[in-house]
Amino acid sequence: GALGTGKTTFVRLLAERLGVSGRVLSPTFVFAHEHPILKRFPFRKLVHIDAYRIDSQKIFRSTGISHYFKDLANLVVVEWGEKIRRWIPQPDLVIRLRHHSPRTRKIQIVKFHAPQRK
């Protein structure tokens, strides 16, 4: 979604539901934050990536974030995922947030791909 649509707020609420302790901040200037998931889930870590500043494959490679997608124990949430979709695996779920009014947002689930977990 556009700036200010609530992407980081969405990740904060997701993290809360997963039992993540500590503050969830936007990783805009560091590209990614890792948060251990404390509740019993198939995932052990929430990885919050902000791809807003990634505008080339060279920058993508330099961030080192590609390894997060290889570990099935990671739940990877990417803000601005459309900027890096060519270099990451097909997502299991794509959620789009957009402004509906100054105080409300529309959430649209646009793609679901059932993951193959072992």
mmCIF file of N, CA and C in Angstrom:
data_model
loop_
_atom_site.group_PDB
_atom_site.id
_atom_site.type_symbol
_atom_site.label_atom_id
_atom_site.label_comp_id
_atom_site.label_asym_id
_atom_site.label_seq_id
_atom_site.Cartn_x
_atom_site.Cartn_y
_atom_site.Cartn_z
ATOM 1 N N GLY A 1 0.805 -1.193 0.000
ATOM 2 C CA GLY A 1 0.000 0.000 0.000
ATOM 3 C C GLY A 1 0.846 1.255 0.000
ATOM 4 N N ALA A 2 0.195 2.349 -0.221
ATOM 5 C CA ALA A 2 0.866 3.651 -0.244
ATOM 6 C C ALA A 2 1.397 4.008 1.145
ATOM 7 N N LEU A 3 2.206 5.052 1.187
ATOM 8 C CA LEU A 3 2.697 5.538 2.475
ATOM 9 C C LEU A 3 1.515 5.869 3.375
ATOM 10 N N GLY A 4 1.618 5.471 4.634
ATOM 11 C CA GLY A 4 0.593 5.821 5.607
ATOM 12 C C GLY A 4 -0.661 4.968 5.587
ATOM 13 N N THR A 5 -0.631 3.826 4.899
ATOM 14 C CA THR A 5 -1.836 2.988 4.861
ATOM 15 C C THR A 5 -1.919 2.028 6.037
ATOM 16 N N GLY A 6 -0.862 1.915 6.812
ATOM 17 C CA GLY A 6 -0.917 1.063 7.994
ATOM 18 C C GLY A 6 -0.175 -0.255 7.866
ATOM 19 N N LYS A 7 0.793 -0.325 6.980
ATOM 20 C CA LYS A 7 1.533 -1.572 6.794
ATOM 21 C C LYS A 7 2.261 -1.986 8.071
ATOM 22 N N THR A 8 2.978 -1.063 8.685
ATOM 23 C CA THR A 8 3.704 -1.392 9.911
ATOM 24 C C THR A 8 2.732 -1.672 11.048
ATOM 25 N N THR A 9 1.630 -0.955 11.113
ATOM 26 C CA THR A 9 0.609 -1.226 12.131
ATOM 27 C C THR A 9 0.074 -2.640 11.970
ATOM 28 N N PHE A 10 -0.162 -3.060 10.735
ATOM 29 C CA PHE A 10 -0.616 -4.421 10.467
ATOM 30 C C PHE A 10 0.403 -5.433 10.999
ATOM 31 N N VAL A 11 1.683 -5.197 10.736
ATOM 32 C CA VAL A 11 2.728 -6.115 11.199
ATOM 33 C C VAL A 11 2.788 -6.115 12.723
ATOM 34 N N ARG A 12 2.623 -4.970 13.351
ATOM 35 C CA ARG A 12 2.607 -4.904 14.822
ATOM 36 C C ARG A 12 1.488 -5.759 15.401
ATOM 37 N N LEU A 13 0.300 -5.660 14.821
ATOM 38 C CA LEU A 13 -0.833 -6.452 15.308
ATOM 39 C C LEU A 13 -0.605 -7.940 15.070
ATOM 40 N N LEU A 14 -0.050 -8.291 13.932
ATOM 41 C CA LEU A 14 0.290 -9.682 13.654
ATOM 42 C C LEU A 14 1.301 -10.185 14.683
ATOM 43 N N ALA A 15 2.329 -9.400 14.937
ATOM 44 C CA ALA A 15 3.359 -9.775 15.906
ATOM 45 C C ALA A 15 2.757 -9.983 17.292
ATOM 46 N N GLU A 16 1.858 -9.118 17.674
ATOM 47 C CA GLU A 16 1.192 -9.241 18.971
ATOM 48 C C GLU A 16 0.451 -10.573 19.065
ATOM 49 N N ARG A 17 -0.277 -10.927 18.017
ATOM 50 C CA ARG A 17 -1.025 -12.196 17.988
ATOM 51 C C ARG A 17 -0.107 -13.411 18.024
ATOM 52 N N LEU A 18 1.093 -13.259 17.486
ATOM 53 C CA LEU A 18 2.053 -14.360 17.467
ATOM 54 C C LEU A 18 2.837 -14.476 18.769
ATOM 55 N N GLY A 19 2.635 -13.523 19.675
ATOM 56 C CA GLY A 19 3.337 -13.559 20.945
ATOM 57 C C GLY A 19 4.718 -12.944 20.905
ATOM 58 N N VAL A 20 4.983 -12.120 19.919
ATOM 59 C CA VAL A 20 6.275 -11.436 19.840
ATOM 60 C C VAL A 20 6.348 -10.426 20.974
ATOM 61 N N SER A 21 7.449 -10.463 21.716
ATOM 62 C CA SER A 21 7.615 -9.470 22.770
ATOM 63 C C SER A 21 8.515 -8.358 22.246
ATOM 64 N N GLY A 22 8.405 -7.215 22.846
ATOM 65 C CA GLY A 22 9.213 -6.087 22.397
ATOM 66 C C GLY A 22 8.495 -5.273 21.338
ATOM 67 N N ARG A 23 9.102 -4.184 21.009
ATOM 68 C CA ARG A 23 8.503 -3.225 20.088
ATOM 69 C C ARG A 23 8.784 -3.595 18.633
ATOM 70 N N VAL A 24 7.770 -3.512 17.803
ATOM 71 C CA VAL A 24 7.919 -3.768 16.371
ATOM 72 C C VAL A 24 7.968 -2.420 15.667
ATOM 73 N N LEU A 25 9.107 -2.132 15.072
ATOM 74 C CA LEU A 25 9.315 -0.859 14.380
ATOM 75 C C LEU A 25 9.464 -1.101 12.887
ATOM 76 N N SER A 26 9.238 -0.079 12.113
ATOM 77 C CA SER A 26 9.447 -0.184 10.671
ATOM 78 C C SER A 26 10.941 -0.334 10.395
ATOM 79 N N PRO A 27 11.322 -1.328 9.593
ATOM 80 C CA PRO A 27 12.740 -1.526 9.296
ATOM 81 C C PRO A 27 13.238 -0.712 8.102
ATOM 82 N N THR A 28 12.687 0.455 7.887
ATOM 83 C CA THR A 28 13.004 1.255 6.706
ATOM 84 C C THR A 28 14.500 1.468 6.511
ATOM 85 N N PHE A 29 15.227 1.748 7.566
ATOM 86 C CA PHE A 29 16.635 2.106 7.412
ATOM 87 C C PHE A 29 17.589 0.936 7.606
ATOM 88 N N VAL A 30 17.066 -0.223 8.007
ATOM 89 C CA VAL A 30 17.924 -1.404 8.171
ATOM 90 C C VAL A 30 17.457 -2.562 7.299
ATOM 91 N N PHE A 31 16.406 -2.390 6.562
ATOM 92 C CA PHE A 31 15.802 -3.360 5.641
ATOM 93 C C PHE A 31 15.029 -4.471 6.338
ATOM 94 N N ALA A 32 15.521 -5.016 7.468
ATOM 95 C CA ALA A 32 14.811 -6.131 8.105
ATOM 96 C C ALA A 32 15.009 -6.134 9.615
ATOM 97 N N HIS A 33 13.957 -6.566 10.309
ATOM 98 C CA HIS A 33 14.012 -6.837 11.749
ATOM 99 C C HIS A 33 13.551 -8.269 11.961
ATOM 100 N N GLU A 34 14.203 -8.957 12.894
ATOM 101 C CA GLU A 34 13.816 -10.314 13.268
ATOM 102 C C GLU A 34 13.182 -10.281 14.649
ATOM 103 N N HIS A 35 12.098 -11.042 14.811
ATOM 104 C CA HIS A 35 11.401 -11.117 16.089
ATOM 105 C C HIS A 35 11.104 -12.581 16.401
ATOM 106 N N PRO A 36 11.617 -13.122 17.515
ATOM 107 C CA PRO A 36 11.277 -14.496 17.883
ATOM 108 C C PRO A 36 9.778 -14.612 18.167
ATOM 109 N N ILE A 37 9.176 -15.687 17.683
ATOM 110 C CA ILE A 37 7.765 -15.963 17.947
ATOM 111 C C ILE A 37 7.712 -16.846 19.186
ATOM 112 N N LEU A 38 7.036 -16.366 20.217
ATOM 113 C CA LEU A 38 7.043 -17.053 21.497
ATOM 114 C C LEU A 38 5.927 -18.080 21.645
ATOM 115 N N LYS A 39 4.841 -17.912 20.916
ATOM 116 C CA LYS A 39 3.744 -18.873 20.993
ATOM 117 C C LYS A 39 4.060 -20.072 20.112
ATOM 118 N N ARG A 40 3.306 -21.143 20.320
ATOM 119 C CA ARG A 40 3.509 -22.357 19.516
ATOM 120 C C ARG A 40 2.857 -22.191 18.153
ATOM 121 N N PHE A 41 3.679 -22.026 17.166
ATOM 122 C CA PHE A 41 3.259 -21.910 15.775
ATOM 123 C C PHE A 41 4.263 -22.689 14.931
ATOM 124 N N PRO A 42 3.917 -22.993 13.692
ATOM 125 C CA PRO A 42 4.921 -23.627 12.828
ATOM 126 C C PRO A 42 6.124 -22.706 12.580
ATOM 127 N N PHE A 43 5.922 -21.416 12.775
ATOM 128 C CA PHE A 43 7.002 -20.448 12.555
ATOM 129 C C PHE A 43 7.695 -20.142 13.874
ATOM 130 N N ARG A 44 9.008 -19.964 13.831
ATOM 131 C CA ARG A 44 9.765 -19.612 15.032
ATOM 132 C C ARG A 44 10.222 -18.159 15.035
ATOM 133 N N LYS A 45 10.165 -17.525 13.852
ATOM 134 C CA LYS A 45 10.653 -16.149 13.767
ATOM 135 C C LYS A 45 9.784 -15.360 12.798
ATOM 136 N N LEU A 46 9.415 -14.139 13.211
ATOM 137 C CA LEU A 46 8.757 -13.181 12.325
ATOM 138 C C LEU A 46 9.852 -12.277 11.773
ATOM 139 N N VAL A 47 9.950 -12.226 10.461
ATOM 140 C CA VAL A 47 10.937 -11.362 9.809
ATOM 141 C C VAL A 47 10.163 -10.269 9.084
ATOM 142 N N HIS A 48 10.406 -9.034 9.478
ATOM 143 C CA HIS A 48 9.705 -7.870 8.938
ATOM 144 C C HIS A 48 10.679 -7.125 8.026
ATOM 145 N N ILE A 49 10.383 -7.127 6.745
ATOM 146 C CA ILE A 49 11.255 -6.503 5.741
ATOM 147 C C ILE A 49 10.553 -5.288 5.146
ATOM 148 N N ASP A 50 11.302 -4.217 4.970
ATOM 149 C CA ASP A 50 10.795 -3.034 4.280
ATOM 150 C C ASP A 50 11.643 -2.844 3.026
ATOM 151 N N ALA A 51 11.039 -3.082 1.864
ATOM 152 C CA ALA A 51 11.769 -3.026 0.593
ATOM 153 C C ALA A 51 11.647 -1.672 -0.102
ATOM 154 N N TYR A 52 11.138 -0.664 0.584
ATOM 155 C CA TYR A 52 10.882 0.636 -0.036
ATOM 156 C C TYR A 52 12.113 1.211 -0.733
ATOM 157 N N ARG A 53 13.285 1.065 -0.111
ATOM 158 C CA ARG A 53 14.502 1.675 -0.668
ATOM 159 C C ARG A 53 15.283 0.747 -1.597
ATOM 160 N N ILE A 54 14.752 -0.437 -1.874
ATOM 161 C CA ILE A 54 15.452 -1.376 -2.752
ATOM 162 C C ILE A 54 14.962 -1.159 -4.180
ATOM 163 N N ASP A 55 15.805 -0.560 -5.000
ATOM 164 C CA ASP A 55 15.370 -0.249 -6.363
ATOM 165 C C ASP A 55 16.233 -0.899 -7.443
ATOM 166 N N SER A 56 17.066 -1.869 -7.032
ATOM 167 C CA SER A 56 17.847 -2.612 -8.026
ATOM 168 C C SER A 56 18.226 -3.966 -7.438
ATOM 169 N N GLN A 57 18.556 -4.899 -8.321
ATOM 170 C CA GLN A 57 18.979 -6.214 -7.858
ATOM 171 C C GLN A 57 20.290 -6.111 -7.079
ATOM 172 N N LYS A 58 21.138 -5.190 -7.463
ATOM 173 C CA LYS A 58 22.404 -4.990 -6.749
ATOM 174 C C LYS A 58 22.144 -4.595 -5.296
ATOM 175 N N ILE A 59 21.231 -3.665 -5.085
ATOM 176 C CA ILE A 59 20.901 -3.261 -3.714
ATOM 177 C C ILE A 59 20.247 -4.424 -2.980
ATOM 178 N N PHE A 60 19.342 -5.140 -3.658
ATOM 179 C CA PHE A 60 18.702 -6.299 -3.033
ATOM 180 C C PHE A 60 19.756 -7.285 -2.535
ATOM 181 N N ARG A 61 20.707 -7.620 -3.383
ATOM 182 C CA ARG A 61 21.757 -8.564 -2.982
ATOM 183 C C ARG A 61 22.579 -8.033 -1.820
ATOM 184 N N SER A 62 22.854 -6.739 -1.832
ATOM 185 C CA SER A 62 23.696 -6.159 -0.779
ATOM 186 C C SER A 62 23.010 -6.156 0.585
ATOM 187 N N THR A 63 21.678 -6.242 0.611
ATOM 188 C CA THR A 63 20.968 -6.231 1.898
ATOM 189 C C THR A 63 21.123 -7.538 2.654
ATOM 190 N N GLY A 64 21.354 -8.628 1.944
ATOM 191 C CA GLY A 64 21.477 -9.926 2.598
ATOM 192 C C GLY A 64 20.160 -10.532 3.052
ATOM 193 N N ILE A 65 19.033 -9.980 2.602
ATOM 194 C CA ILE A 65 17.744 -10.476 3.093
ATOM 195 C C ILE A 65 17.260 -11.745 2.397
ATOM 196 N N SER A 66 17.895 -12.142 1.322
ATOM 197 C CA SER A 66 17.391 -13.304 0.570
ATOM 198 C C SER A 66 17.404 -14.585 1.394
ATOM 199 N N HIS A 67 18.300 -14.691 2.367
ATOM 200 C CA HIS A 67 18.371 -15.923 3.167
ATOM 201 C C HIS A 67 17.126 -16.144 4.026
ATOM 202 N N TYR A 68 16.411 -15.083 4.362
ATOM 203 C CA TYR A 68 15.206 -15.239 5.187
ATOM 204 C C TYR A 68 14.150 -16.091 4.487
ATOM 205 N N PHE A 69 14.097 -16.036 3.182
ATOM 206 C CA PHE A 69 13.067 -16.745 2.423
ATOM 207 C C PHE A 69 13.360 -18.238 2.301
ATOM 208 N N LYS A 70 14.555 -18.659 2.625
ATOM 209 C CA LYS A 70 14.941 -20.066 2.493
ATOM 210 C C LYS A 70 14.586 -20.897 3.716
ATOM 211 N N ASP A 71 14.369 -20.268 4.854
ATOM 212 C CA ASP A 71 14.088 -20.973 6.106
ATOM 213 C C ASP A 71 12.581 -21.025 6.327
ATOM 214 N N LEU A 72 11.995 -22.215 6.246
ATOM 215 C CA LEU A 72 10.540 -22.361 6.407
ATOM 216 C C LEU A 72 10.062 -22.081 7.823
ATOM 217 N N ALA A 73 10.983 -21.928 8.769
ATOM 218 C CA ALA A 73 10.601 -21.555 10.130
ATOM 219 C C ALA A 73 10.384 -20.051 10.257
ATOM 220 N N ASN A 74 10.690 -19.311 9.210
ATOM 221 C CA ASN A 74 10.490 -17.858 9.205
ATOM 222 C C ASN A 74 9.141 -17.510 8.605
ATOM 223 N N LEU A 75 8.423 -16.628 9.272
ATOM 224 C CA LEU A 75 7.245 -15.986 8.688
ATOM 225 C C LEU A 75 7.741 -14.628 8.206
ATOM 226 N N VAL A 76 7.854 -14.472 6.905
ATOM 227 C CA VAL A 76 8.438 -13.260 6.331
ATOM 228 C C VAL A 76 7.321 -12.348 5.845
ATOM 229 N N VAL A 77 7.297 -11.131 6.377
ATOM 230 C CA VAL A 77 6.324 -10.117 5.978
ATOM 231 C C VAL A 77 7.105 -8.991 5.313
ATOM 232 N N VAL A 78 6.726 -8.668 4.077
ATOM 233 C CA VAL A 78 7.473 -7.676 3.301
ATOM 234 C C VAL A 78 6.586 -6.481 2.986
ATOM 235 N N GLU A 79 7.002 -5.312 3.462
ATOM 236 C CA GLU A 79 6.360 -4.070 3.032
ATOM 237 C C GLU A 79 7.003 -3.674 1.705
ATOM 238 N N TRP A 80 6.211 -3.199 0.779
ATOM 239 C CA TRP A 80 6.676 -2.812 -0.553
ATOM 240 C C TRP A 80 7.242 -4.024 -1.304
ATOM 241 N N GLY A 81 6.612 -5.169 -1.131
ATOM 242 C CA GLY A 81 7.076 -6.402 -1.753
ATOM 243 C C GLY A 81 7.125 -6.360 -3.267
ATOM 244 N N GLU A 82 6.286 -5.511 -3.875
ATOM 245 C CA GLU A 82 6.296 -5.420 -5.342
ATOM 246 C C GLU A 82 7.644 -4.945 -5.875
ATOM 247 N N LYS A 83 8.434 -4.281 -5.024
ATOM 248 C CA LYS A 83 9.736 -3.782 -5.473
ATOM 249 C C LYS A 83 10.775 -4.895 -5.603
ATOM 250 N N ILE A 84 10.551 -6.026 -4.918
ATOM 251 C CA ILE A 84 11.545 -7.108 -4.945
ATOM 252 C C ILE A 84 10.955 -8.437 -5.429
ATOM 253 N N ARG A 85 9.750 -8.426 -5.937
ATOM 254 C CA ARG A 85 9.074 -9.685 -6.294
ATOM 255 C C ARG A 85 9.841 -10.514 -7.320
ATOM 256 N N ARG A 86 10.665 -9.875 -8.145
ATOM 257 C CA ARG A 86 11.449 -10.630 -9.146
ATOM 258 C C ARG A 86 12.548 -11.470 -8.519
ATOM 259 N N TRP A 87 12.946 -11.147 -7.296
ATOM 260 C CA TRP A 87 14.106 -11.795 -6.684
ATOM 261 C C TRP A 87 13.752 -12.661 -5.485
ATOM 262 N N ILE A 88 12.471 -12.785 -5.168
ATOM 263 C CA ILE A 88 12.055 -13.597 -4.022
ATOM 264 C C ILE A 88 11.103 -14.696 -4.495
ATOM 265 N N PRO A 89 10.932 -15.743 -3.676
ATOM 266 C CA PRO A 89 9.982 -16.794 -4.051
ATOM 267 C C PRO A 89 8.555 -16.255 -4.120
ATOM 268 N N GLN A 90 7.707 -16.989 -4.828
ATOM 269 C CA GLN A 90 6.292 -16.607 -4.909
ATOM 270 C C GLN A 90 5.716 -16.563 -3.493
ATOM 271 N N PRO A 91 5.026 -15.500 -3.139
ATOM 272 C CA PRO A 91 4.481 -15.397 -1.778
ATOM 273 C C PRO A 91 3.310 -16.351 -1.561
ATOM 274 N N ASP A 92 3.115 -16.732 -0.300
ATOM 275 C CA ASP A 92 1.960 -17.543 0.069
ATOM 276 C C ASP A 92 0.704 -16.687 0.113
ATOM 277 N N LEU A 93 0.874 -15.440 0.506
ATOM 278 C CA LEU A 93 -0.259 -14.545 0.686
ATOM 279 C C LEU A 93 0.175 -13.122 0.372
ATOM 280 N N VAL A 94 -0.647 -12.408 -0.380
ATOM 281 C CA VAL A 94 -0.389 -10.995 -0.664
ATOM 282 C C VAL A 94 -1.568 -10.209 -0.126
ATOM 283 N N ILE A 95 -1.270 -9.214 0.691
ATOM 284 C CA ILE A 95 -2.306 -8.363 1.274
ATOM 285 C C ILE A 95 -2.031 -6.942 0.829
ATOM 286 N N ARG A 96 -3.038 -6.294 0.290
ATOM 287 C CA ARG A 96 -2.895 -4.890 -0.122
ATOM 288 C C ARG A 96 -3.722 -4.025 0.812
ATOM 289 N N LEU A 97 -3.108 -2.951 1.265
ATOM 290 C CA LEU A 97 -3.782 -1.970 2.111
ATOM 291 C C LEU A 97 -3.902 -0.683 1.318
ATOM 292 N N ARG A 98 -5.056 -0.060 1.399
ATOM 293 C CA ARG A 98 -5.197 1.244 0.735
ATOM 294 C C ARG A 98 -6.134 2.120 1.549
ATOM 295 N N HIS A 99 -5.977 3.416 1.355
ATOM 296 C CA HIS A 99 -6.827 4.385 2.040
ATOM 297 C C HIS A 99 -8.256 4.258 1.523
ATOM 298 N N HIS A 100 -9.202 4.187 2.441
ATOM 299 C CA HIS A 100 -10.622 4.217 2.080
ATOM 300 C C HIS A 100 -11.193 5.591 2.431
ATOM 301 N N SER A 101 -10.753 6.090 3.572
ATOM 302 C CA SER A 101 -11.080 7.442 4.028
ATOM 303 C C SER A 101 -9.928 7.859 4.937
ATOM 304 N N PRO A 102 -9.922 9.085 5.425
ATOM 305 C CA PRO A 102 -8.803 9.493 6.278
ATOM 306 C C PRO A 102 -8.603 8.597 7.508
ATOM 307 N N ARG A 103 -9.670 7.940 7.978
ATOM 308 C CA ARG A 103 -9.553 7.127 9.187
ATOM 309 C C ARG A 103 -9.758 5.628 8.959
ATOM 310 N N THR A 104 -10.023 5.228 7.739
ATOM 311 C CA THR A 104 -10.254 3.805 7.481
ATOM 312 C C THR A 104 -9.408 3.320 6.306
ATOM 313 N N ARG A 105 -9.176 2.017 6.298
ATOM 314 C CA ARG A 105 -8.393 1.385 5.244
ATOM 315 C C ARG A 105 -9.184 0.227 4.654
ATOM 316 N N LYS A 106 -8.898 -0.088 3.415
ATOM 317 C CA LYS A 106 -9.425 -1.297 2.781
ATOM 318 C C LYS A 106 -8.288 -2.306 2.746
ATOM 319 N N ILE A 107 -8.600 -3.515 3.137
ATOM 320 C CA ILE A 107 -7.631 -4.602 3.100
ATOM 321 C C ILE A 107 -8.118 -5.592 2.061
ATOM 322 N N GLN A 108 -7.250 -5.915 1.123
ATOM 323 C CA GLN A 108 -7.610 -6.835 0.049
ATOM 324 C C GLN A 108 -6.591 -7.969 0.007
ATOM 325 N N ILE A 109 -7.087 -9.196 0.123
ATOM 326 C CA ILE A 109 -6.227 -10.363 -0.032
ATOM 327 C C ILE A 109 -6.274 -10.721 -1.506
ATOM 328 N N VAL A 110 -5.131 -10.618 -2.163
ATOM 329 C CA VAL A 110 -5.129 -10.766 -3.617
ATOM 330 C C VAL A 110 -4.506 -12.064 -4.115
ATOM 331 N N LYS A 111 -3.868 -12.796 -3.230
ATOM 332 C CA LYS A 111 -3.267 -14.034 -3.691
ATOM 333 C C LYS A 111 -3.036 -14.958 -2.507
ATOM 334 N N PHE A 112 -3.345 -16.210 -2.672
ATOM 335 C CA PHE A 112 -3.042 -17.194 -1.643
ATOM 336 C C PHE A 112 -2.466 -18.424 -2.306
ATOM 337 N N HIS A 113 -1.372 -18.879 -1.772
ATOM 338 C CA HIS A 113 -0.703 -20.075 -2.268
ATOM 339 C C HIS A 113 -0.401 -20.924 -1.047
ATOM 340 N N ALA A 114 -1.035 -22.080 -0.930
ATOM 341 C CA ALA A 114 -0.836 -22.930 0.245
ATOM 342 C C ALA A 114 0.607 -23.424 0.299
ATOM 343 N N PRO A 115 1.310 -23.124 1.391
ATOM 344 C CA PRO A 115 2.707 -23.544 1.493
ATOM 345 C C PRO A 115 2.821 -25.052 1.698
ATOM 346 N N GLN A 116 3.877 -25.612 1.204
ATOM 347 C CA GLN A 116 4.171 -27.029 1.411
ATOM 348 C C GLN A 116 5.114 -27.128 2.600
ATOM 349 N N ARG A 117 4.584 -27.434 3.758
ATOM 350 C CA ARG A 117 5.391 -27.523 4.987
ATOM 351 C C ARG A 117 5.572 -28.982 5.365
ATOM 352 N N LYS A 118 6.698 -29.265 5.959
ATOM 353 C CA LYS A 118 6.972 -30.637 6.419
ATOM 354 C C LYS A 118 7.016 -30.683 7.915
#
